[in-house]
XYZ file of C-alpha atoms in Angstrom:
450
model
C -70.642 83.226 -14.843
C -68.844 84.031 -18.061
C -66.694 80.783 -17.985
C -69.647 78.351 -17.983
C -70.985 79.099 -21.469
C -67.463 78.695 -22.990
C -67.065 75.283 -21.425
C -70.446 74.172 -22.622
C -69.609 75.425 -26.125
C -66.481 73.327 -26.276
C -68.435 70.229 -25.194
C -71.049 70.881 -27.854
C -68.387 71.323 -30.523
C -66.760 68.021 -29.474
C -70.085 66.216 -29.592
C -70.746 67.650 -33.025
C -67.384 66.435 -34.279
C -67.989 62.961 -32.840
C -71.403 62.847 -34.540
C -69.892 63.782 -37.887
C -67.272 61.028 -37.568
C -69.979 58.524 -36.681
C -71.914 59.538 -39.771
C -68.832 59.142 -41.941
C -68.139 55.733 -40.422
C -71.719 54.625 -41.010
C -71.513 55.746 -44.643
C -68.303 53.754 -45.159
C -69.895 50.652 -43.654
C -72.856 50.996 -45.985
C -70.572 51.353 -49.000
C -68.564 48.265 -47.960
C -71.783 46.260 -47.612
C -72.783 47.272 -51.143
C -69.271 46.444 -52.566
C -68.202 42.769 -51.822
C -64.542 43.517 -52.634
C -62.825 44.374 -49.403
C -60.729 47.462 -49.302
C -57.106 46.769 -48.486
C -56.866 50.015 -46.578
C -59.707 49.103 -44.270
C -58.680 45.414 -43.656
C -58.065 45.120 -40.019
C -55.100 43.032 -39.028
C -55.833 40.945 -35.996
C -53.342 41.381 -33.273
C -50.704 38.685 -33.116
C -51.245 36.207 -30.362
C -47.778 35.378 -29.141
C -49.088 32.953 -26.553
C -50.707 30.441 -29.088
C -48.386 28.051 -31.040
C -48.531 27.900 -34.866
C -50.099 24.644 -36.235
C -47.509 22.147 -37.619
C -47.074 21.990 -41.374
C -48.671 18.862 -42.945
C -46.213 16.088 -43.908
C -46.304 15.433 -47.665
C -45.910 11.632 -48.264
C -44.845 10.421 -51.744
C -46.937 8.013 -53.806
C -46.030 4.417 -52.790
C -45.748 3.380 -56.439
C -43.370 6.233 -57.161
C -41.359 5.429 -54.041
C -40.469 1.950 -55.417
C -37.387 2.043 -57.685
C -38.029 1.555 -61.376
C -35.843 -1.552 -61.618
C -37.721 -3.212 -58.739
C -41.067 -2.452 -60.395
C -39.869 -3.952 -63.691
C -38.596 -7.060 -61.892
C -41.904 -7.416 -60.036
C -43.950 -7.050 -63.231
C -41.831 -9.641 -65.015
C -41.809 -11.890 -61.932
C -45.535 -12.304 -61.510
C -45.971 -12.909 -65.230
C -43.264 -15.580 -65.113
C -45.028 -17.143 -62.139
C -48.272 -17.282 -64.110
C -46.487 -18.865 -67.080
C -44.688 -21.344 -64.822
C -47.983 -22.293 -63.197
C -49.584 -22.761 -66.597
C -46.707 -24.942 -67.802
C -46.832 -26.969 -64.570
C -50.558 -27.624 -64.942
C -50.064 -28.487 -68.619
C -47.297 -30.927 -67.784
C -49.460 -32.566 -65.125
C -52.246 -33.024 -67.640
C -49.847 -34.386 -70.259
C -48.307 -36.814 -67.758
C -51.798 -38.077 -66.885
C -52.530 -38.868 -70.559
C -48.941 -39.361 -71.690
C -49.726 -42.345 -73.902
C -52.410 -40.439 -75.825
C -50.260 -37.344 -76.279
C -47.234 -39.342 -77.394
C -49.314 -41.376 -79.852
C -50.762 -38.186 -81.377
C -47.340 -36.539 -81.702
C -45.925 -39.646 -83.389
C -48.962 -39.627 -85.686
C -48.143 -36.032 -86.637
C -44.568 -37.019 -87.509
C -45.753 -39.994 -89.569
C -48.355 -37.807 -91.280
C -45.671 -35.310 -92.262
C -43.717 -38.200 -93.786
C -46.616 -39.876 -95.623
C -48.563 -36.808 -96.769
C -46.618 -36.371 -100.052
C -47.550 -39.934 -101.037
C -51.250 -39.177 -100.551
C -50.948 -35.998 -102.619
C -49.105 -37.886 -105.367
C -51.761 -40.601 -105.531
C -54.503 -37.958 -105.712
C -52.737 -36.268 -108.618
C -52.811 -39.620 -110.440
C -56.571 -39.841 -110.061
C -56.880 -42.023 -106.942
C -59.775 -40.871 -104.700
C -58.859 -39.343 -101.399
C -60.195 -42.157 -99.210
C -58.418 -45.052 -100.963
C -55.237 -43.001 -101.295
C -55.228 -42.275 -97.569
C -55.978 -45.854 -96.548
C -53.424 -47.313 -98.960
C -50.671 -44.940 -97.826
C -51.332 -45.472 -94.112
C -51.521 -49.255 -94.388
C -48.365 -49.518 -96.503
C -46.492 -47.183 -94.190
C -47.320 -49.172 -91.073
C -46.659 -52.489 -92.865
C -43.172 -51.267 -93.787
C -42.527 -50.174 -90.189
C -43.774 -53.519 -88.900
C -41.562 -55.421 -91.329
C -38.539 -53.433 -90.202
C -39.282 -54.276 -86.580
C -39.841 -57.947 -87.425
C -36.612 -58.086 -89.418
C -34.566 -56.658 -86.556
C -36.114 -59.102 -84.083
C -35.554 -62.038 -86.443
C -31.916 -61.129 -87.014
C -31.267 -60.766 -83.293
C -32.921 -64.084 -82.474
C -31.036 -65.857 -85.274
C -27.659 -64.537 -84.191
C -28.111 -64.379 -80.428
C -26.393 -67.725 -79.761
C -23.454 -66.960 -82.001
C -23.235 -63.480 -80.549
C -23.264 -64.829 -76.981
C -20.383 -67.173 -77.777
C -18.450 -64.379 -79.426
C -19.107 -62.076 -76.476
C -17.863 -64.738 -74.043
C -14.773 -65.274 -76.157
C -14.268 -61.523 -76.342
C -14.545 -61.205 -72.566
C -11.911 -63.928 -72.134
C -9.619 -62.160 -74.603
C -10.176 -58.871 -72.782
C -9.321 -60.553 -69.469
C -6.087 -61.992 -70.871
C -5.205 -58.614 -72.338
C -5.757 -56.901 -68.991
C -3.556 -59.445 -67.230
C -0.728 -58.782 -69.689
C -1.321 -55.027 -69.983
C 0.871 -52.390 -68.300
C -2.053 -51.469 -65.993
C -0.892 -54.136 -63.487
C -4.309 -55.724 -63.169
C -4.184 -59.011 -61.265
C -6.342 -62.098 -61.612
C -7.635 -61.543 -58.083
C -8.940 -58.062 -58.979
C -10.705 -59.383 -62.066
C -12.329 -62.160 -60.038
C -13.426 -59.621 -57.454
C -15.060 -57.469 -60.147
C -16.893 -60.507 -61.529
C -18.007 -61.431 -58.002
C -19.339 -57.907 -57.417
C -21.293 -58.087 -60.662
C -22.842 -61.429 -59.673
C -23.777 -60.086 -56.252
C -25.318 -56.995 -57.798
C -27.400 -59.158 -60.114
C -28.450 -61.388 -57.212
C -29.387 -58.412 -55.034
C -31.567 -56.999 -57.796
C -33.313 -60.268 -58.627
C -36.594 -59.030 -57.171
C -36.437 -55.875 -59.229
C -35.625 -57.845 -62.375
C -38.537 -60.192 -61.688
C -40.938 -57.313 -61.096
C -39.724 -55.700 -64.294
C -40.479 -58.947 -66.109
C -43.969 -59.010 -64.623
C -44.499 -55.413 -65.655
C -43.561 -56.415 -69.173
C -47.140 -57.563 -69.781
C -48.412 -54.080 -68.959
C -45.748 -52.564 -71.204
C -46.864 -54.789 -74.078
C -50.499 -53.776 -73.573
C -49.563 -50.084 -73.503
C -47.413 -50.532 -76.610
C -50.276 -52.156 -78.529
C -52.641 -49.403 -77.380
C -50.181 -46.734 -78.483
C -49.733 -48.391 -81.881
C -53.485 -48.502 -82.457
C -53.907 -44.873 -81.384
C -51.042 -43.841 -83.653
C -52.502 -45.740 -86.602
C -55.991 -44.252 -86.321
C -54.653 -40.765 -85.605
C -52.440 -40.952 -88.678
C -55.331 -42.196 -90.791
C -57.617 -39.326 -89.813
C -54.869 -36.718 -90.033
C -54.088 -37.831 -93.573
C -57.720 -37.828 -94.596
C -59.260 -34.971 -92.604
C -56.337 -32.774 -91.610
C -58.022 -29.697 -93.126
C -61.102 -29.832 -90.916
C -59.032 -30.617 -87.850
C -56.967 -27.496 -88.517
C -60.087 -25.373 -89.053
C -61.547 -26.631 -85.780
C -58.290 -25.764 -84.022
C -58.449 -22.223 -85.415
C -61.892 -21.775 -83.888
C -60.342 -22.181 -80.439
C -58.127 -19.140 -81.059
C -59.516 -15.636 -80.275
C -60.828 -13.874 -83.357
C -58.291 -11.042 -83.098
C -55.338 -13.479 -83.160
C -56.832 -15.890 -85.681
C -55.268 -14.380 -88.871
C -51.771 -14.540 -87.371
C -52.219 -18.133 -86.193
C -53.689 -19.075 -89.591
C -50.508 -17.780 -91.230
C -48.157 -19.381 -88.705
C -49.748 -22.831 -88.974
C -48.735 -23.661 -92.582
C -45.201 -22.424 -91.938
C -44.918 -24.553 -88.821
C -46.200 -27.540 -90.794
C -43.634 -26.853 -93.532
C -40.884 -26.856 -90.905
C -42.129 -30.126 -89.420
C -42.356 -31.758 -92.848
C -38.849 -30.628 -93.773
C -37.495 -31.893 -90.459
C -39.094 -35.337 -90.744
C -38.093 -35.883 -94.381
C -34.572 -34.615 -93.801
C -34.107 -36.704 -90.660
C -35.339 -39.865 -92.399
C -32.994 -39.301 -95.343
C -29.991 -38.517 -93.116
C -30.717 -41.532 -90.879
C -30.994 -43.775 -93.937
C -27.643 -42.577 -95.271
C -25.996 -43.093 -91.859
C -27.421 -46.593 -91.553
C -26.336 -47.620 -95.076
C -22.755 -46.368 -94.862
C -22.077 -47.417 -91.271
C -23.758 -50.748 -91.947
C -21.559 -51.328 -95.005
C -18.484 -50.389 -93.001
C -19.134 -52.801 -90.138
C -20.212 -55.484 -92.625
C -16.856 -55.386 -94.423
C -15.150 -55.404 -90.999
C -16.915 -58.724 -90.285
C -18.760 -57.351 -87.262
C -21.615 -59.739 -86.379
C -25.231 -58.643 -86.899
C -24.255 -55.803 -89.195
C -27.782 -55.476 -90.623
C -29.589 -55.263 -87.233
C -26.955 -52.780 -86.054
C -27.589 -50.690 -89.173
C -31.324 -50.713 -88.404
C -30.584 -49.655 -84.825
C -28.414 -46.821 -86.166
C -31.294 -45.752 -88.412
C -33.762 -45.686 -85.509
C -31.391 -43.985 -83.065
C -30.632 -41.262 -85.624
C -34.068 -39.776 -84.924
C -32.630 -38.593 -81.596
C -30.282 -35.738 -82.602
C -26.697 -35.874 -81.325
C -27.389 -38.322 -78.506
C -28.801 -41.037 -80.776
C -25.823 -40.954 -83.116
C -23.394 -41.279 -80.196
C -25.384 -44.141 -78.605
C -25.771 -46.149 -81.816
C -22.122 -45.630 -82.753
C -21.011 -46.698 -79.287
C -23.170 -49.829 -79.570
C -21.493 -50.787 -82.846
C -18.032 -50.173 -81.376
C -18.780 -52.295 -78.280
C -20.056 -55.193 -80.399
C -16.935 -54.973 -82.564
C -14.708 -54.865 -79.479
C -16.132 -57.929 -77.727
C -16.411 -59.989 -80.906
C -13.511 -59.025 -83.166
C -10.972 -57.339 -80.933
C -9.439 -53.933 -80.391
C -8.285 -53.306 -83.980
C -11.756 -53.926 -85.441
C -13.291 -51.748 -82.730
C -10.930 -48.882 -83.587
C -11.726 -49.235 -87.299
C -15.451 -49.267 -86.506
C -15.016 -46.121 -84.445
C -13.260 -44.411 -87.358
C -16.079 -45.395 -89.729
C -18.726 -44.081 -87.324
C -16.875 -40.790 -86.753
C -16.289 -40.253 -90.482
C -19.952 -40.807 -91.365
C -21.142 -38.580 -88.524
C -18.787 -35.781 -89.559
C -20.105 -35.975 -93.121
C -23.627 -35.947 -91.751
C -23.082 -32.924 -89.509
C -21.183 -30.741 -91.973
C -22.630 -31.751 -95.360
C -25.827 -33.784 -95.215
C -27.846 -31.860 -92.642
C -27.055 -28.340 -93.989
C -27.685 -29.504 -97.570
C -30.842 -31.570 -96.922
C -32.513 -29.541 -94.191
C -31.230 -26.180 -95.412
C -32.778 -23.125 -93.796
C -36.156 -24.728 -93.160
C -35.031 -26.082 -89.787
C -32.627 -23.750 -88.039
C -32.065 -24.698 -84.382
C -28.915 -23.851 -82.448
C -26.884 -26.903 -81.279
C -27.207 -25.765 -77.656
C -30.986 -25.671 -78.034
C -30.842 -29.181 -79.534
C -28.844 -30.553 -76.608
C -31.005 -28.886 -73.961
C -34.273 -29.875 -75.640
C -33.179 -33.510 -76.029
C -32.083 -33.619 -72.379
C -35.321 -32.030 -71.158
C -37.462 -34.263 -73.363
C -35.629 -37.351 -72.130
C -36.088 -36.342 -68.495
C -39.796 -35.640 -68.950
C -40.868 -38.511 -71.218
C -37.907 -40.814 -71.745
C -36.847 -41.857 -75.244
C -40.134 -40.674 -76.763
C -39.637 -37.216 -75.304
C -36.096 -37.068 -76.680
C -37.400 -37.986 -80.150
C -40.126 -35.327 -80.303
C -38.231 -32.579 -78.436
C -36.250 -31.176 -81.373
C -39.125 -31.056 -83.915
C -41.258 -29.396 -81.234
C -38.590 -26.748 -80.664
C -38.149 -26.227 -84.425
C -41.896 -25.815 -84.995
C -42.232 -23.468 -82.012
C -39.304 -21.374 -83.236
C -40.888 -20.992 -86.680
C -44.339 -20.128 -85.316
C -43.035 -17.623 -82.760
C -40.801 -15.938 -85.332
C -43.700 -15.534 -87.747
C -46.065 -14.214 -85.055
C -43.449 -11.721 -83.867
C -42.942 -10.413 -87.403
C -46.708 -10.347 -87.958
C -47.381 -8.331 -84.790
C -44.597 -5.875 -85.640
C -45.875 -5.427 -89.216
C -42.588 -6.615 -90.740
C -44.028 -9.260 -93.051
C -43.842 -8.702 -96.826
C -47.090 -8.090 -98.641
C -47.112 -11.581 -100.170
C -46.791 -13.186 -96.723
C -49.538 -11.225 -95.010
C -52.420 -13.512 -93.981
C -55.755 -12.485 -95.463
C -58.613 -11.249 -93.308
C -60.239 -14.600 -93.889
C -57.798 -17.517 -93.699
C -56.980 -19.059 -97.031
C -57.784 -22.501 -95.689
C -61.442 -21.549 -95.314
C -61.579 -20.059 -98.812
C -60.077 -23.199 -100.340
C -62.460 -25.403 -98.414
C -65.439 -23.364 -99.597
C -64.241 -23.378 -103.212
C -63.577 -27.112 -103.143
C -66.979 -27.738 -101.585
C -68.705 -25.562 -104.147
C -66.975 -27.340 -106.997
C -67.709 -30.875 -105.794
C -71.112 -30.356 -104.216
C -69.776 -30.938 -100.715
C -66.971 -30.254 -98.281
C -63.620 -31.356 -99.643
C -60.879 -30.885 -97.055
C -57.475 -29.696 -98.174
C -54.426 -30.729 -96.212
C -52.353 -28.274 -94.282
C -49.282 -29.718 -95.930
C -50.655 -28.753 -99.334
C -51.316 -25.210 -98.102
C -47.743 -25.032 -96.916
C -46.485 -25.960 -100.348
C -45.472 -29.478 -99.395
């Protein structure tokens, strides 16, 4: 009986201890619910589950732009911009080819305007009104050009019979010289060459005839181009100021000051090129013409005029006109006269290249000889002789304008060359209009200091 109460006492003591622990645990839970910060001592670590596999780590992929090498990105950026520029140039060339006659007439009018503008300014300074001065200068300029063309045609027609006889005699002399030369050319070979030439002419008779029929269309296009050139020159001489102002309005406002400063400098370059080329061509024609005249080469004056006209094509024109003079001297006067003519042509061209052009053109027109050759070749391929004539002045004007715009954008221009916020051409037009009671246009050439 005595063991039962002791056993019950131990059970009661155990239950009491369990109750106290439950109370303590309940108090801790209440404190944790009041405090949101978990206690590191009470954080239960879940048992590791060795049966479940750990999730795979996510694959970090680089940015596609950063994955492309820097050199490839630069090439791609430059490539698509070049494609856009090439497409723009292609479309522009298609448009120009569609209206080639109009574009060529306007470009020729610009060149003639650059040549005749000083005469208009000189007449105005002597009190001649602008309208009569412009009309008088344009009419006299085109009359002089027409007289030159008529004179060349007249000289050729007057001497064509004599020249034909001299050419035939020269061909016979050349044949005899070949038969006696150390080249061992036989009479049979010369006859075979002549036969091949006759057959070639006979085979191309249809093409020659069609070319003759197309001559009517060529004459009509030539007359149309002359009329367009005349009227374009007339209006450029009289109203060049307003035409330039209208062109500036097509340029975005942010780029307008730079373009307004580049325009007069480009015009100055064009004026210097045209005047210098005319003077150099005149000197070449006079001295080469005098040389072949004293060598008794037939049609010396028409050949000198041809040399003058061909000199407007840099490098290529001088070679072609000189070769023409040498060939005429060869077939008419013999080998010695041809060699002397060649020496005269080479001497004059050397003086032109090393003295006349650097002294006359100076630093106003600075184009590398390689650029001259490539531009003449490209202009000739695109638009024939007319393209070869206008290629070099176009490159010179573009070089001047681009150089000025590059310096302007980089802030490297001197203070006296900075274009004003409002272009000076507009200020001069307003001042002239205010002084005369109306709009009085001022030429771009005058702004450029021509």
